[in-house]
Amino acid sequence: MAARAPPRPARRPRAAPARVAPPAGLEDSRQRLAGGAVPVSRCPCVPLSPWSRVTVWVTAWVTGTGDKTLVMVQLTGAGSGADDRERVTARAGPCGAAAALVAPCLPVAVTVTVTVTPRAAGTKPGDVRAGSSATLGTGGQAEGEDERRVQPGDAGRGTGEPRVPEPSSPARFSGHGSHPKGTLAPPTWGGAPGCAELAQDYTKPEVPGLAPSGQPEATVTGTEGSIWGHQTYQRGDKLGPQGLLSTSQPSSEPMPSPEEQEWAGPEALCPGWLEDEAPDGEVPGDSGDPDCATHAYERLQRALCQEGLPPTLDCSAEPRTGFGPLDMTVCILGSPTPFLPVLLEGGTRCPGAMVLCLSPTWASRVPSETSPGAWSLLLSRGVSFKVGGHSALETYVPPRRANYVTGTFAPGDPEGGWVGELARDLDCPTGGSVPLAHRLQDTLVARWVLAARANLPVPPTLAFVLGARGDLPSEPVAPGVRLVRLEDPQGQQSLVQEEVGAFLGGTAMEPYSQVVVRPAGWRWWGTGTRSTHRKEEGAAVAQAVGARLRGLTEEDSVLLEAMVPTARLPVPPPRSPAPRLPMALRICTLVCRSWGDRPQLCQVACAVGRAESPVRHGAALPQGLDSSLQQWGVVAPSQRQALATRLREATEAAMAALLATEAELSPQQRGGTRAHTDILGVDFLLACVDDALELVALATNSQRCLETCVLAEAMGRGVGEPRGDLPRLLAEAMLHRAQCHLVEGKDILLIGAGGVSKSFVWEAARDYGLRIHLVESDPEHFAAGLVQTFLPYDSREHRRDEEHAERVLELLRSRGLRPHACLSYWDDCVVLAALVCQGLGLRGPAPAAVRVAKQKSRTHRHLQGCRRGRPPPAAFAVPCRRLQSHGDVERAAGAVPFPAVAKLEFGAGGVGVRLVENAGQCHAHAARLWRDLRDDADHPGIGLGWGNAMLLMEYVPGTEHDVDLVVFEGRLLGAWVSDNGPTRVPAFLETAACLPSCLPADRQAQLVRAALECCRACGLRDGVFNVELKLGPAGPRLLEINPRMGGFYLRDWIREVYGPDLLLAAVLVALGVPPVLPARPAPRTHLAGVMCLGSEHGETLAGGGGMEALRELHGRGLVRLNRLFEEPEGAGEYEEPLLSVACAGATLAEACERLLGLCQGLGIDSQRYPVEHFLSHFK
């Protein structure tokens, strides 16, 4: 007679997070994901009674032939005490995979029964029958109670056909011998939870390690996979996800000690540490929700509640519509926990753009319309985030297309299976993939990348692999890492012993006394399976390596590595006489792929633990780097700053090396053409190497460092610390990648090609996937073959721009072109581009506003009439008068004080600008200019298509600066200030420049505010603008507004120093999309540059080999070379610079020092052209 489970005693009540009931629409997530077999997940057990109990963890791998497969896992415990017939049965299914067996007496024998019931269209009941059980006792043989009769061909539909036993060879469970109690085995797969509708069959992957001879083993073929749990458990046994015995891979290792469990990481100390604790009496896997969407939704609500944010608003009853090709969608797949701060930050920056997908049924994959062989991800449901931490569960009709996708790809993550499947082979940028995550979690691959490609110190490592590893070079050479390829591990014992002996006795091992032997590979990640030995125990080490080599697969490796201790420094005397324990310091860093694929360190967190068992993620609360270094005895602030700088450099070098390595992989190896690692965690150890502190790189990961750094961020906010940069940097990087995808394939009408200085436009258009349709006056322009459509049209007479605009519109209609945006980067064509924009109904600045900005005297006169504001825009205007005749000169001399500046009304490039001391000099300069510069043929590209009228304006003392603005609907999105060196009077030729500005922050803010107010007052509310100002003791004064992107070197310099691309920003604004730009831009380097003139440096650069040297240095990234012209333009007072050459440095002083040395070496510096004097102003 079956024994009834004893009543559950009353438990002490405890506070639990409030449960928020999932919306009714969430029940749709119980539909199952098609596209591959998914394993029944391992879920934590809930004790049913304080009595003697047994907890058994079971993973059942299932494949089926139908579109609905039901899995039932039944565990039966039988007591062997007073009444050994008493039995207790606990059932876990159809989605659960764990149960707790309760019996009044022990020992207990456990029976595992897995039943698979396929229901397929066209399949009659009974065609496939699967039901088996095995009694696992104290030893001996455990035979299957039932045999399964499976007809060949009943399974095996689809791409990967599993082995199907013949009717004469029924599959059965079997076990021989006995198991050492508490042995460990790694999980075999990190698939998605729950049962699934199966579109194809699944072949169970090989489990790392094979059962040694004489050890029990059990295999299942046909429609079932491996069964976990093959042991007799005694009173007091505690088993978790790591305390398992796989019947397909038993291990002969003893139960790990507490110290070894700490090495094993938080999985051994706290099973399921990555998951939130389930409320009392609940098991997420038992909820009947196959993909755990309900549980994930509840976790999201608890997390929002803990942050003090409102719960998610259920708006799913009213579908949202109207999402088009210009609406941005950043999709986060899987668990909400690690990405919640990023979702909240992204919702603030771009409300509604961040969407969380908690279930595979919320998204679908359709063939891409733009990338053959790829897929587009469409979202029919999601949780979107908005300003103030508000979130909403929404449905989208029609489905919403993702522009960027990332999620929880880490091996072993409960959502990893369906997340990886949805994110595979997408046509949009994908921040990671399952194959890339596997590479990150493989210690051998990570060590090779860190040592060989990033040139970082790693622990001395000897690696044994089987055959040719496709993820490693044929002859990998990495400092500190030796690779031994084995053909037959069982037959090459002597080679293994020789390699182990040579490694232990080598010079690399001299500083170390202990070694660690462990398997490596993504399947072993987080298992903690390892053994520690003293270096002198050569035989024991070789034996441990040999034991690990049994069952080695081609995807795995066995590592023998030095156990590197943390550096021990002298510390201040303790406050108490109690002895100090030796401690270990582990440094966790998180780096992201930022603008221009540049790595950027996001955050650093440290963990401290006992020296004999270094801590890992989750085993200790994180703390800051600076306080940790002080704790370790690094007292001098300069030393701590030097270590922090070295850590940043090492982390960013690791990311750069990883990206370079991924670029060499095939799309299949990356998990898609657009898949790249965008977030990387790197763990370091602070060691002492050759009596110096050194950062030793240990491993990489894709998610654990993110979770650790998010925890550190939350802890800081709990004690009043300001929000860190981590959520902002990650959100900006994701949104930026989404916007890059958003502009792909867009048709951009470009008015005016410009000269050599605009060559970057065509390269950028190719990189961003823009389809450029170019209207250009020169029918032989070199850009004709670099664009989608070349439309030659002579518009050089810009006083007839209204007529030109009508002709351009007719030209577009005749070609059937309907551009998405229209703009110009060429100063002469900005008014024409505004008129065409207006005619096409596209976003852009109003033609009237552009005319005001283009005509310099009109700009100042307009601003002088703007008297509202504090201060009003009129405060930045400068007295000036228009000059069209010598009579105008006389009248202007009475209104504008001397000295004054005379220049072209519509000029560009500084041509024709001159300082005049009196009316006579002004008459003389105007006469020469009106004689020499009459129309565009005399000097192309300087505005003579508008005529050669001049203006006379008051001379403004002070330093000269450029302010580049990004404005959307009148709102400032980004601003960058650069400094100009002293100009060469009287012609005001630009000599030098630097970025970022060396001005104090408050003076830079004055320049930015003045530039913005002047643009707004002129009506420039949408676009990228360059504003030239002077800053004197009384504040900024306006020189001129260029209603287009900054010219010369500015776009290139801003990209190099800050990351954003002004060209992309201009395209996005023209498309009606507000660009995502850094909220708190921090310079990554300092640039100082000097202009070279044909009259001063032409012979030196051409004849002395200087130009070839500059090109070589530019190719090596040592200088930045920006060519403005192929040949010198103009002569005398009408000369324009030939090129700009700049050097970078960690500080402005370092950049200037490098530049001065370069100019002296190449002959650019001279008495006539004193570069040192030009650079002396940058202080």
PDB file of C-alpha atoms in Angstrom, residues 956-1055:
ATOM      1  CA  VAL A 956      36.517  90.989 -31.924  1.00  0.00           C
ATOM      2  CA  PRO A 957      39.502  90.235 -29.668  1.00  0.00           C
ATOM      3  CA  GLY A 958      39.815  86.892 -27.926  1.00  0.00           C
ATOM      4  CA  THR A 959      40.408  83.238 -28.723  1.00  0.00           C
ATOM      5  CA  GLU A 960      38.717  81.605 -31.708  1.00  0.00           C
ATOM      6  CA  HIS A 961      36.640  78.418 -31.380  1.00  0.00           C
ATOM      7  CA  ASP A 962      34.455  76.098 -33.442  1.00  0.00           C
ATOM      8  CA  VAL A 963      31.237  74.719 -31.955  1.00  0.00           C
ATOM      9  CA  ASP A 964      29.619  71.822 -33.817  1.00  0.00           C
ATOM     10  CA  LEU A 965      25.969  71.281 -32.906  1.00  0.00           C
ATOM     11  CA  VAL A 966      23.380  68.562 -33.499  1.00  0.00           C
ATOM     12  CA  VAL A 967      19.894  70.053 -33.190  1.00  0.00           C
ATOM     13  CA  PHE A 968      16.586  68.226 -33.541  1.00  0.00           C
ATOM     14  CA  GLU A 969      13.305  70.145 -33.372  1.00  0.00           C
ATOM     15  CA  GLY A 970      15.171  72.979 -31.671  1.00  0.00           C
ATOM     16  CA  ARG A 971      16.534  70.677 -28.965  1.00  0.00           C
ATOM     17  CA  LEU A 972      20.278  70.358 -28.484  1.00  0.00           C
ATOM     18  CA  LEU A 973      21.374  66.720 -28.775  1.00  0.00           C
ATOM     19  CA  GLY A 974      25.141  67.130 -28.950  1.00  0.00           C
ATOM     20  CA  ALA A 975      27.833  69.812 -28.932  1.00  0.00           C
ATOM     21  CA  TRP A 976      31.611  69.737 -29.313  1.00  0.00           C
ATOM     22  CA  VAL A 977      33.991  72.657 -28.770  1.00  0.00           C
ATOM     23  CA  SER A 978      37.409  72.865 -30.428  1.00  0.00           C
ATOM     24  CA  ASP A 979      40.091  75.529 -30.073  1.00  0.00           C
ATOM     25  CA  ASN A 980      41.896  77.317 -32.896  1.00  0.00           C
ATOM     26  CA  GLY A 981      45.438  78.571 -32.620  1.00  0.00           C
ATOM     27  CA  PRO A 982      46.495  82.127 -33.437  1.00  0.00           C
ATOM     28  CA  THR A 983      45.726  83.095 -37.015  1.00  0.00           C
ATOM     29  CA  ARG A 984      48.326  84.579 -39.339  1.00  0.00           C
ATOM     30  CA  VAL A 985      47.273  88.202 -39.645  1.00  0.00           C
ATOM     31  CA  PRO A 986      46.352  90.086 -41.646  1.00  0.00           C
ATOM     32  CA  ALA A 987      44.880  87.203 -43.703  1.00  0.00           C
ATOM     33  CA  PHE A 988      43.514  85.286 -40.682  1.00  0.00           C
ATOM     34  CA  LEU A 989      44.746  81.929 -42.008  1.00  0.00           C
ATOM     35  CA  GLU A 990      44.089  79.104 -39.561  1.00  0.00           C
ATOM     36  CA  THR A 991      47.308  77.584 -38.209  1.00  0.00           C
ATOM     37  CA  ALA A 992      46.551  75.024 -35.501  1.00  0.00           C
ATOM     38  CA  ALA A 993      43.704  73.443 -33.572  1.00  0.00           C
ATOM     39  CA  CYS A 994      43.058  71.083 -30.681  1.00  0.00           C
ATOM     40  CA  LEU A 995      40.214  68.873 -29.452  1.00  0.00           C
ATOM     41  CA  PRO A 996      38.872  68.657 -26.802  1.00  0.00           C
ATOM     42  CA  SER A 997      38.987  72.297 -25.847  1.00  0.00           C
ATOM     43  CA  CYS A 998      41.389  73.310 -23.123  1.00  0.00           C
ATOM     44  CA  LEU A 999      38.875  75.853 -21.830  1.00  0.00           C
ATOM     45  CA  PRO A1000      37.222  75.332 -18.438  1.00  0.00           C
ATOM     46  CA  ALA A1001      33.827  73.657 -18.558  1.00  0.00           C
ATOM     47  CA  ASP A1002      31.939  76.867 -17.762  1.00  0.00           C
ATOM     48  CA  ARG A1003      33.566  78.774 -20.625  1.00  0.00           C
ATOM     49  CA  GLN A1004      32.803  75.920 -23.024  1.00  0.00           C
ATOM     50  CA  ALA A1005      29.199  76.025 -21.807  1.00  0.00           C
ATOM     51  CA  GLN A1006      29.077  79.729 -22.694  1.00  0.00           C
ATOM     52  CA  LEU A1007      30.191  78.983 -26.251  1.00  0.00           C
ATOM     53  CA  VAL A1008      27.679  76.147 -26.678  1.00  0.00           C
ATOM     54  CA  ARG A1009      24.775  78.209 -25.345  1.00  0.00           C
ATOM     55  CA  ALA A1010      25.643  81.187 -27.525  1.00  0.00           C
ATOM     56  CA  ALA A1011      25.934  78.979 -30.627  1.00  0.00           C
ATOM     57  CA  LEU A1012      22.615  77.261 -29.921  1.00  0.00           C
ATOM     58  CA  GLU A1013      20.733  80.496 -29.278  1.00  0.00           C
ATOM     59  CA  CYS A1014      22.077  82.048 -32.468  1.00  0.00           C
ATOM     60  CA  CYS A1015      20.966  79.034 -34.519  1.00  0.00           C
ATOM     61  CA  ARG A1016      17.532  78.998 -32.948  1.00  0.00           C
ATOM     62  CA  ALA A1017      17.114  82.734 -33.485  1.00  0.00           C
ATOM     63  CA  CYS A1018      17.920  82.308 -37.182  1.00  0.00           C
ATOM     64  CA  GLY A1019      15.351  79.488 -37.481  1.00  0.00           C
ATOM     65  CA  LEU A1020      17.809  76.570 -37.703  1.00  0.00           C
ATOM     66  CA  ARG A1021      15.941  73.930 -35.704  1.00  0.00           C
ATOM     67  CA  ASP A1022      16.891  70.689 -37.462  1.00  0.00           C
ATOM     68  CA  GLY A1023      20.350  69.729 -38.626  1.00  0.00           C
ATOM     69  CA  VAL A1024      24.071  69.609 -37.920  1.00  0.00           C
ATOM     70  CA  PHE A1025      25.634  73.080 -37.836  1.00  0.00           C
ATOM     71  CA  ASN A1026      29.094  74.578 -37.425  1.00  0.00           C
ATOM     72  CA  VAL A1027      29.311  77.883 -35.552  1.00  0.00           C
ATOM     73  CA  GLU A1028      32.467  79.999 -35.357  1.00  0.00           C
ATOM     74  CA  LEU A1029      32.800  82.242 -32.314  1.00  0.00           C
ATOM     75  CA  LYS A1030      35.343  84.254 -30.411  1.00  0.00           C
ATOM     76  CA  LEU A1031      35.582  84.183 -26.654  1.00  0.00           C
ATOM     77  CA  GLY A1032      36.682  87.376 -24.949  1.00  0.00           C
ATOM     78  CA  PRO A1033      36.634  88.602 -21.372  1.00  0.00           C
ATOM     79  CA  ALA A1034      32.977  89.628 -21.716  1.00  0.00           C
ATOM     80  CA  GLY A1035      31.876  86.292 -23.177  1.00  0.00           C
ATOM     81  CA  PRO A1036      31.308  84.813 -26.638  1.00  0.00           C
ATOM     82  CA  ARG A1037      30.666  86.776 -29.841  1.00  0.00           C
ATOM     83  CA  LEU A1038      29.513  85.272 -33.112  1.00  0.00           C
ATOM     84  CA  LEU A1039      31.667  85.281 -36.234  1.00  0.00           C
ATOM     85  CA  GLU A1040      29.492  83.206 -38.579  1.00  0.00           C
ATOM     86  CA  ILE A1041      27.106  80.262 -38.808  1.00  0.00           C
ATOM     87  CA  ASN A1042      27.725  77.485 -41.334  1.00  0.00           C
ATOM     88  CA  PRO A1043      24.349  75.726 -41.825  1.00  0.00           C
ATOM     89  CA  ARG A1044      26.002  72.377 -42.554  1.00  0.00           C
ATOM     90  CA  MET A1045      28.388  69.909 -40.941  1.00  0.00           C
ATOM     91  CA  GLY A1046      31.795  71.283 -39.927  1.00  0.00           C
ATOM     92  CA  GLY A1047      34.405  71.047 -42.657  1.00  0.00           C
ATOM     93  CA  PHE A1048      38.105  70.305 -42.899  1.00  0.00           C
ATOM     94  CA  TYR A1049      39.169  67.876 -40.167  1.00  0.00           C
ATOM     95  CA  LEU A1050      36.293  68.382 -37.711  1.00  0.00           C
ATOM     96  CA  ARG A1051      34.164  65.334 -38.536  1.00  0.00           C
ATOM     97  CA  ASP A1052      37.205  63.039 -38.397  1.00  0.00           C
ATOM     98  CA  TRP A1053      38.501  64.523 -35.154  1.00  0.00           C
ATOM     99  CA  ILE A1054      35.163  64.341 -33.341  1.00  0.00           C
ATOM    100  CA  ARG A1055      34.839  60.661 -34.316  1.00  0.00           C
TER     101      ARG A1055
END
